[in-house]
Structures are given as C-alpha cells and as structure tokens.
Amino acid sequence: MATIKTVALAGASPRSIGGAVLNALIDAGFTVTVLTRPESSNTFPSAVKVAKVDYSDAENLTAALQGQDAFISTLGYAMIQGQEKLIDAAIAAGVKRVLPSEYGADPESAGRQLPVFAHKVQVEDYIKQKIQGTSTTFSLVCNNEFFDWDLDNNFGVDIKGKKMEIFDGGDVTYTATPLAFVARGIVGVLHHPTETANRVVRLHGTSMTQNKQLEIIQRFVGKESWEISHASTEDREKEGYEILQKEPTNFVGWAIPFLQCSIWGKRFGGHFENNDNELLGLKEMSEAEVEEVIRSRT
C-alpha cells in the first residue's frame, strides 16, 4: 500500500481524543485537514487546513475528502451513528484508509454485545460491506480505558473527593491507555498501512487493576477519609438493562453501567495481553510513567 501523507480528521476537539490525535499527526509530519461544522468556534494550529463541512451533505463531505490518503474519525457518541455518510464520502473520494470512531472496547470481545456499543457495531458492519470492490481499507483501533481522561472526569475514581467504586473485588486486570498513547498508536497505524489493513488494532498502555490504582493514588493523597464502595459487574449489567428498558432516552443512566462492565468486568475482555504495540513502535508504560499520570492529578 502506498505511503500515507495527507490525513483528514473529524472531531478534533482540543480536550478530547481528537485533540491528542491532531497533535500527534502534526508532530509526525502529516499534512492535516480538520473537518469542522461551520458554526464551530474551535481554533487550530496554523499548519492545519480547516474545512467547514455539513455532515449531512454527502457531496460536501466528498469534496472535502478529495486528495486525502486517510480519514480519521474521533467524533463523539452523538455523531457515531452518522458516520455512514463520512464512510461513503471517503470511499467516493478514493481515500485509502478509514479509521472510524472506535477506541474503547475490543470490537471482537464479548463487551461489544452491550447496548452502549450498538452504533459502533453498526458502523463496523457498514464499512466492512461498503469497501468491498473498492480501494479503501479500514482499521478499528481500540484501547479499552482512556486512563488519563477517566481520571480527569472522575470516571471510576474521584481523587479530589476521595471516592471510589470497586468492581468484582478490584483485582481484575484491564488495559488502561492515555489519550496521547492512543494518538501515537494511530500514527503507527498510518505508518504501517499494509499490516493494519481491514482488522482490529489493539493498543495497550499498561496493565492495571482497581486495587493497584487505589494504592498508587493513596501514596500521594493518603488513606484517610476515603469512601470506598463495592459492586459486581454482573449486578451492574442488570441495572443497565433495567434502566434501558424503563428509560431508553436516559442515555447516561444506562450507558455508564455498560461502560463500567466493559472496562472492569473480566468476562468482557478488557485486558489486551495480545496487542499491536510492537508493530506500531509503542512501548508499554513504565511504572514511573503510570505513577506520573496519577500523581499529576492529585
């Protein structure tokens, strides 16, 4: 497969995975075009071309993707279901590689059966079907937990408030991966287009358990005055289905229980022992790097 030089990125919000990916693409020397809505107030580095697009207009999207070797989506959940138009546009424009908004759980794990991932599964099935007979290929990049983002947003543990909910005893090993690590992995995918074509690509920042995370946090903030609760992912999964049945429009209410299960429930395959780090030139985080991610947030 020919070298990838030009990249279009949708969803490049500064404080999200998209912002980290944009920085990594620039640092790696790619020619980057950011797709953004006309009303967006986000600003981007001068080296980046900005294309104002209507995500509902297939012709407009196709024109914006002309001349792009790769298209990366880091769009949030609200836009995931609308990625089909972007995929169609990428194929029509002759884009060589498409990375839909994946991340999180392994697409080939049991976790993908959870309703919170239904739209992602829909997009995966769609792209696999639509690329048949075309020159476009895809990669499904996953990383399980966004290590630093979850800490910043009190997902799993509230460091400042000294609160933590521990699942299944807290000794289940899972993959935790910082945003910048994921971004470097995406750059690695673009540097290895042949080896990463039409398959799942697994990124592994570090192996973590909730008990280990708590122990590291408490080294910096102390063990006093913590509010620790315990739950099972089996019960939490049932709660998610109950909320979904009673309040299907309460997305946060039912999505969070399913996300908790997918990250911390052993049966959902959240530990990427077999991963693509070596292929992509990535090294698993050192203990010092893991501790620094946590220490910087205490």
XYZ file of C-alpha atoms in Angstrom:
298
model
C 0.000 0.000 0.000
C 1.264 3.485 -0.885
C 2.607 5.793 1.826
C 0.018 7.873 3.653
C 0.856 11.574 3.644
C -2.413 13.522 3.779
C -4.919 12.987 6.582
C -8.403 14.372 7.249
C -9.609 14.379 10.853
C -13.169 14.811 12.129
C -13.804 15.503 15.814
C -10.605 17.365 16.717
C -11.927 18.970 19.908
C -8.976 20.250 21.975
C -9.648 18.388 25.252
C -10.566 15.017 23.780
C -9.032 12.108 21.911
C -9.381 14.206 18.757
C -7.129 16.927 20.123
C -4.473 14.379 21.076
C -4.666 12.766 17.619
C -4.344 16.151 15.898
C -1.182 16.966 17.870
C 0.330 13.569 17.101
C -0.409 13.886 13.379
C 1.218 17.320 13.238
C 4.265 16.129 15.184
C 4.617 13.160 12.800
C 4.709 15.456 9.771
C 1.404 14.598 8.110
C -0.455 17.189 6.064
C -3.651 17.547 8.101
C -7.115 18.815 7.233
C -9.607 19.193 10.079
C -13.290 18.810 9.272
C -15.495 21.042 11.387
C -19.011 22.429 11.386
C -19.488 25.969 10.036
C -20.660 27.181 13.455
C -17.716 25.689 15.361
C -15.612 28.152 17.376
C -12.657 25.793 17.832
C -9.285 27.113 16.710
C -6.435 25.034 15.316
C -2.700 25.424 14.663
C -1.748 27.428 11.567
C -0.214 24.334 9.963
C -3.653 22.737 9.766
C -6.122 23.274 6.943
C -9.704 23.711 8.180
C -12.618 22.512 6.030
C -16.067 23.678 7.109
C -18.470 20.860 6.266
C -22.106 19.901 6.502
C -22.066 16.384 7.958
C -25.463 15.688 6.410
C -24.364 16.597 2.867
C -22.670 13.691 1.053
C -21.408 15.818 -1.847
C -19.948 18.400 0.509
C -18.152 15.697 2.505
C -16.831 14.006 -0.633
C -15.399 17.304 -1.882
C -13.706 17.904 1.495
C -12.082 14.465 1.399
C -10.698 14.728 -2.129
C -6.920 14.215 -2.142
C -6.817 12.677 1.335
C -4.893 9.440 1.836
C -6.553 8.708 5.176
C -9.633 9.779 7.102
C -9.810 9.509 10.894
C -12.982 9.975 12.908
C -12.778 10.859 16.586
C -16.380 12.038 16.695
C -18.242 11.609 19.971
C -21.132 9.283 20.664
C -23.793 11.654 19.331
C -22.186 11.584 15.885
C -21.113 7.931 15.707
C -24.331 6.778 14.109
C -23.926 9.407 11.400
C -20.532 8.128 10.279
C -22.040 6.214 7.365
C -22.139 9.400 5.281
C -18.496 10.043 6.088
C -17.585 6.492 5.100
C -19.496 6.828 1.829
C -17.764 10.129 1.144
C -14.317 8.700 1.896
C -14.897 5.800 -0.486
C -16.244 8.141 -3.197
C -13.195 10.396 -2.782
C -10.784 7.457 -3.080
C -9.449 7.679 0.471
C -7.078 4.757 1.087
C -7.603 4.232 4.832
C -10.553 4.989 7.097
C -10.393 4.844 10.898
C -13.955 5.157 12.228
C -14.554 6.416 15.756
C -13.790 3.219 17.679
C -11.463 3.189 20.669
C -12.713 1.746 23.954
C -13.708 -1.921 23.944
C -12.234 -4.561 21.649
C -14.598 -4.987 18.657
C -14.015 -8.726 18.815
C -14.695 -9.107 22.547
C -17.838 -10.088 24.433
C -18.165 -6.463 25.517
C -19.391 -5.481 22.071
C -22.670 -7.236 22.833
C -23.506 -4.481 25.313
C -26.107 -1.986 24.023
C -23.815 1.002 24.537
C -21.750 -0.215 21.579
C -24.655 -0.921 19.217
C -23.955 2.079 16.995
C -20.263 1.210 16.751
C -21.113 -2.334 15.692
C -23.475 -0.890 13.105
C -20.691 1.294 11.696
C -18.223 -1.614 11.687
C -20.625 -3.801 9.733
C -21.343 -0.945 7.350
C -17.719 -0.206 6.471
C -16.873 -3.882 6.001
C -19.696 -4.141 3.494
C -19.130 -0.836 1.686
C -15.404 -1.232 0.986
C -15.955 -4.427 -1.000
C -14.645 -3.904 -4.529
C -13.068 -0.528 -3.692
C -9.523 0.651 -2.973
C -10.500 1.841 0.526
C -9.397 -0.086 3.616
C -10.120 0.376 7.321
C -8.603 -0.078 10.776
C -10.570 -0.480 14.012
C -8.365 0.974 16.765
C -9.212 0.076 20.371
C -7.546 0.818 23.717
C -10.059 -0.166 26.435
C -9.935 2.573 29.124
C -8.814 6.140 28.456
C -6.542 6.199 31.514
C -5.982 9.943 31.951
C -9.367 11.099 30.600
C -11.215 8.880 33.080
C -9.162 10.260 35.972
C -9.812 13.823 34.818
C -13.554 13.169 34.641
C -13.918 11.139 37.863
C -14.920 8.027 35.954
C -14.182 5.134 38.312
C -12.468 7.203 40.958
C -12.824 10.744 42.301
C -9.336 11.587 43.545
C -10.150 15.020 44.965
C -13.331 13.775 46.627
C -11.646 10.545 47.799
C -14.392 8.295 46.455
C -14.057 5.046 44.500
C -16.337 2.244 43.417
C -14.546 -1.085 43.072
C -15.911 -3.880 40.904
C -15.574 -7.642 41.340
C -13.091 -7.314 44.209
C -10.765 -4.907 42.426
C -8.169 -7.425 41.235
C -9.398 -7.808 37.652
C -6.594 -6.787 35.281
C -7.546 -4.405 32.479
C -5.837 -2.262 29.868
C -5.575 1.463 30.660
C -4.296 3.729 27.886
C -3.701 7.513 27.953
C -5.003 9.722 25.130
C -1.521 10.575 23.848
C -0.608 6.872 23.723
C -3.710 6.195 21.606
C -2.773 9.076 19.334
C 0.729 7.690 18.818
C -0.837 4.333 18.050
C -2.972 5.911 15.327
C 0.158 7.460 13.822
C 1.685 3.976 13.919
C -1.295 2.595 12.008
C -0.777 5.191 9.272
C 2.926 4.291 9.104
C 2.040 0.591 8.719
C -0.925 0.623 6.331
C -0.391 -2.849 4.910
C -0.022 -4.622 8.269
C -3.035 -2.857 9.789
C -5.474 -3.100 6.875
C -9.041 -4.343 7.442
C -8.590 -5.519 11.014
C -8.763 -4.644 14.686
C -5.684 -2.873 16.061
C -5.223 -3.174 19.831
C -3.302 -0.590 21.854
C -2.118 -1.362 25.373
C -0.875 1.432 27.611
C -0.485 -0.512 30.849
C -1.960 -3.399 32.814
C -3.947 -2.035 35.737
C -6.293 -3.223 38.478
C -8.579 -1.008 40.508
C -6.843 -2.011 43.722
C -3.452 -1.154 42.240
C -4.757 2.201 41.052
C -6.146 2.977 44.504
C -2.865 2.010 46.148
C -0.913 4.377 43.888
C -3.389 7.215 44.434
C -3.221 6.786 48.203
C 0.557 7.070 48.151
C 0.050 10.683 47.097
C -3.138 11.699 48.929
C -3.163 9.371 51.931
C -5.530 6.625 53.062
C -7.647 8.724 55.404
C -11.272 9.695 54.785
C -11.835 7.551 51.709
C -15.336 6.424 50.754
C -14.930 3.009 49.102
C -17.906 1.072 47.783
C -18.038 -2.344 46.145
C -20.199 -3.729 43.355
C -20.295 -6.625 40.914
C -20.265 -6.116 37.161
C -22.944 -8.798 36.904
C -25.315 -6.727 39.027
C -24.284 -3.513 37.288
C -25.020 -5.040 33.887
C -28.522 -5.983 35.076
C -29.020 -2.418 36.313
C -28.044 -1.110 32.899
C -30.615 -3.274 31.148
C -33.299 -2.289 33.661
C -32.684 1.420 33.084
C -32.574 0.918 29.317
C -35.932 -0.858 29.383
C -37.622 1.728 31.614
C -35.916 4.886 30.349
C -34.438 4.303 26.889
C -33.853 8.033 26.394
C -31.797 8.257 29.600
C -28.534 7.571 27.786
C -26.198 8.465 30.638
C -28.275 6.380 33.027
C -27.888 3.126 31.106
C -24.671 3.741 29.171
C -22.430 4.268 32.200
C -23.256 0.870 33.778
C -22.429 -0.858 30.493
C -19.177 1.076 30.104
C -18.179 0.142 33.650
C -18.779 -3.512 32.841
C -16.827 -3.398 29.588
C -13.760 -1.847 31.242
C -13.640 -3.642 34.602
C -15.525 -6.899 34.030
C -13.148 -9.760 33.263
C -15.638 -11.592 31.043
C -15.786 -8.615 28.672
C -12.156 -8.883 27.520
C -10.772 -5.533 28.645
C -7.179 -6.732 29.086
C -5.250 -6.617 25.802
C -2.439 -9.057 26.503
C -2.204 -9.678 22.779
C -1.767 -6.253 21.239
C -0.100 -4.364 18.392
C 2.293 -2.215 20.419
C 5.455 -3.768 18.976
C 4.270 -3.443 15.382
C 3.408 0.216 15.917
C 6.631 1.093 17.742
C 4.950 1.574 21.113
C 6.356 0.581 24.497
C 4.124 -0.300 27.419
C 4.167 2.417 30.061
C 6.760 2.134 32.807
C 5.723 2.154 36.447
C 7.150 5.671 36.730
C 5.014 6.849 33.792
C 1.896 5.262 35.278
C 2.563 6.907 38.631
C 3.130 10.283 36.980
C -0.255 10.145 35.222
C -1.850 9.649 38.633
C 0.417 11.980 40.651
C -0.228 14.886 38.281
C -3.930 14.645 39.095
C -3.654 14.614 42.895
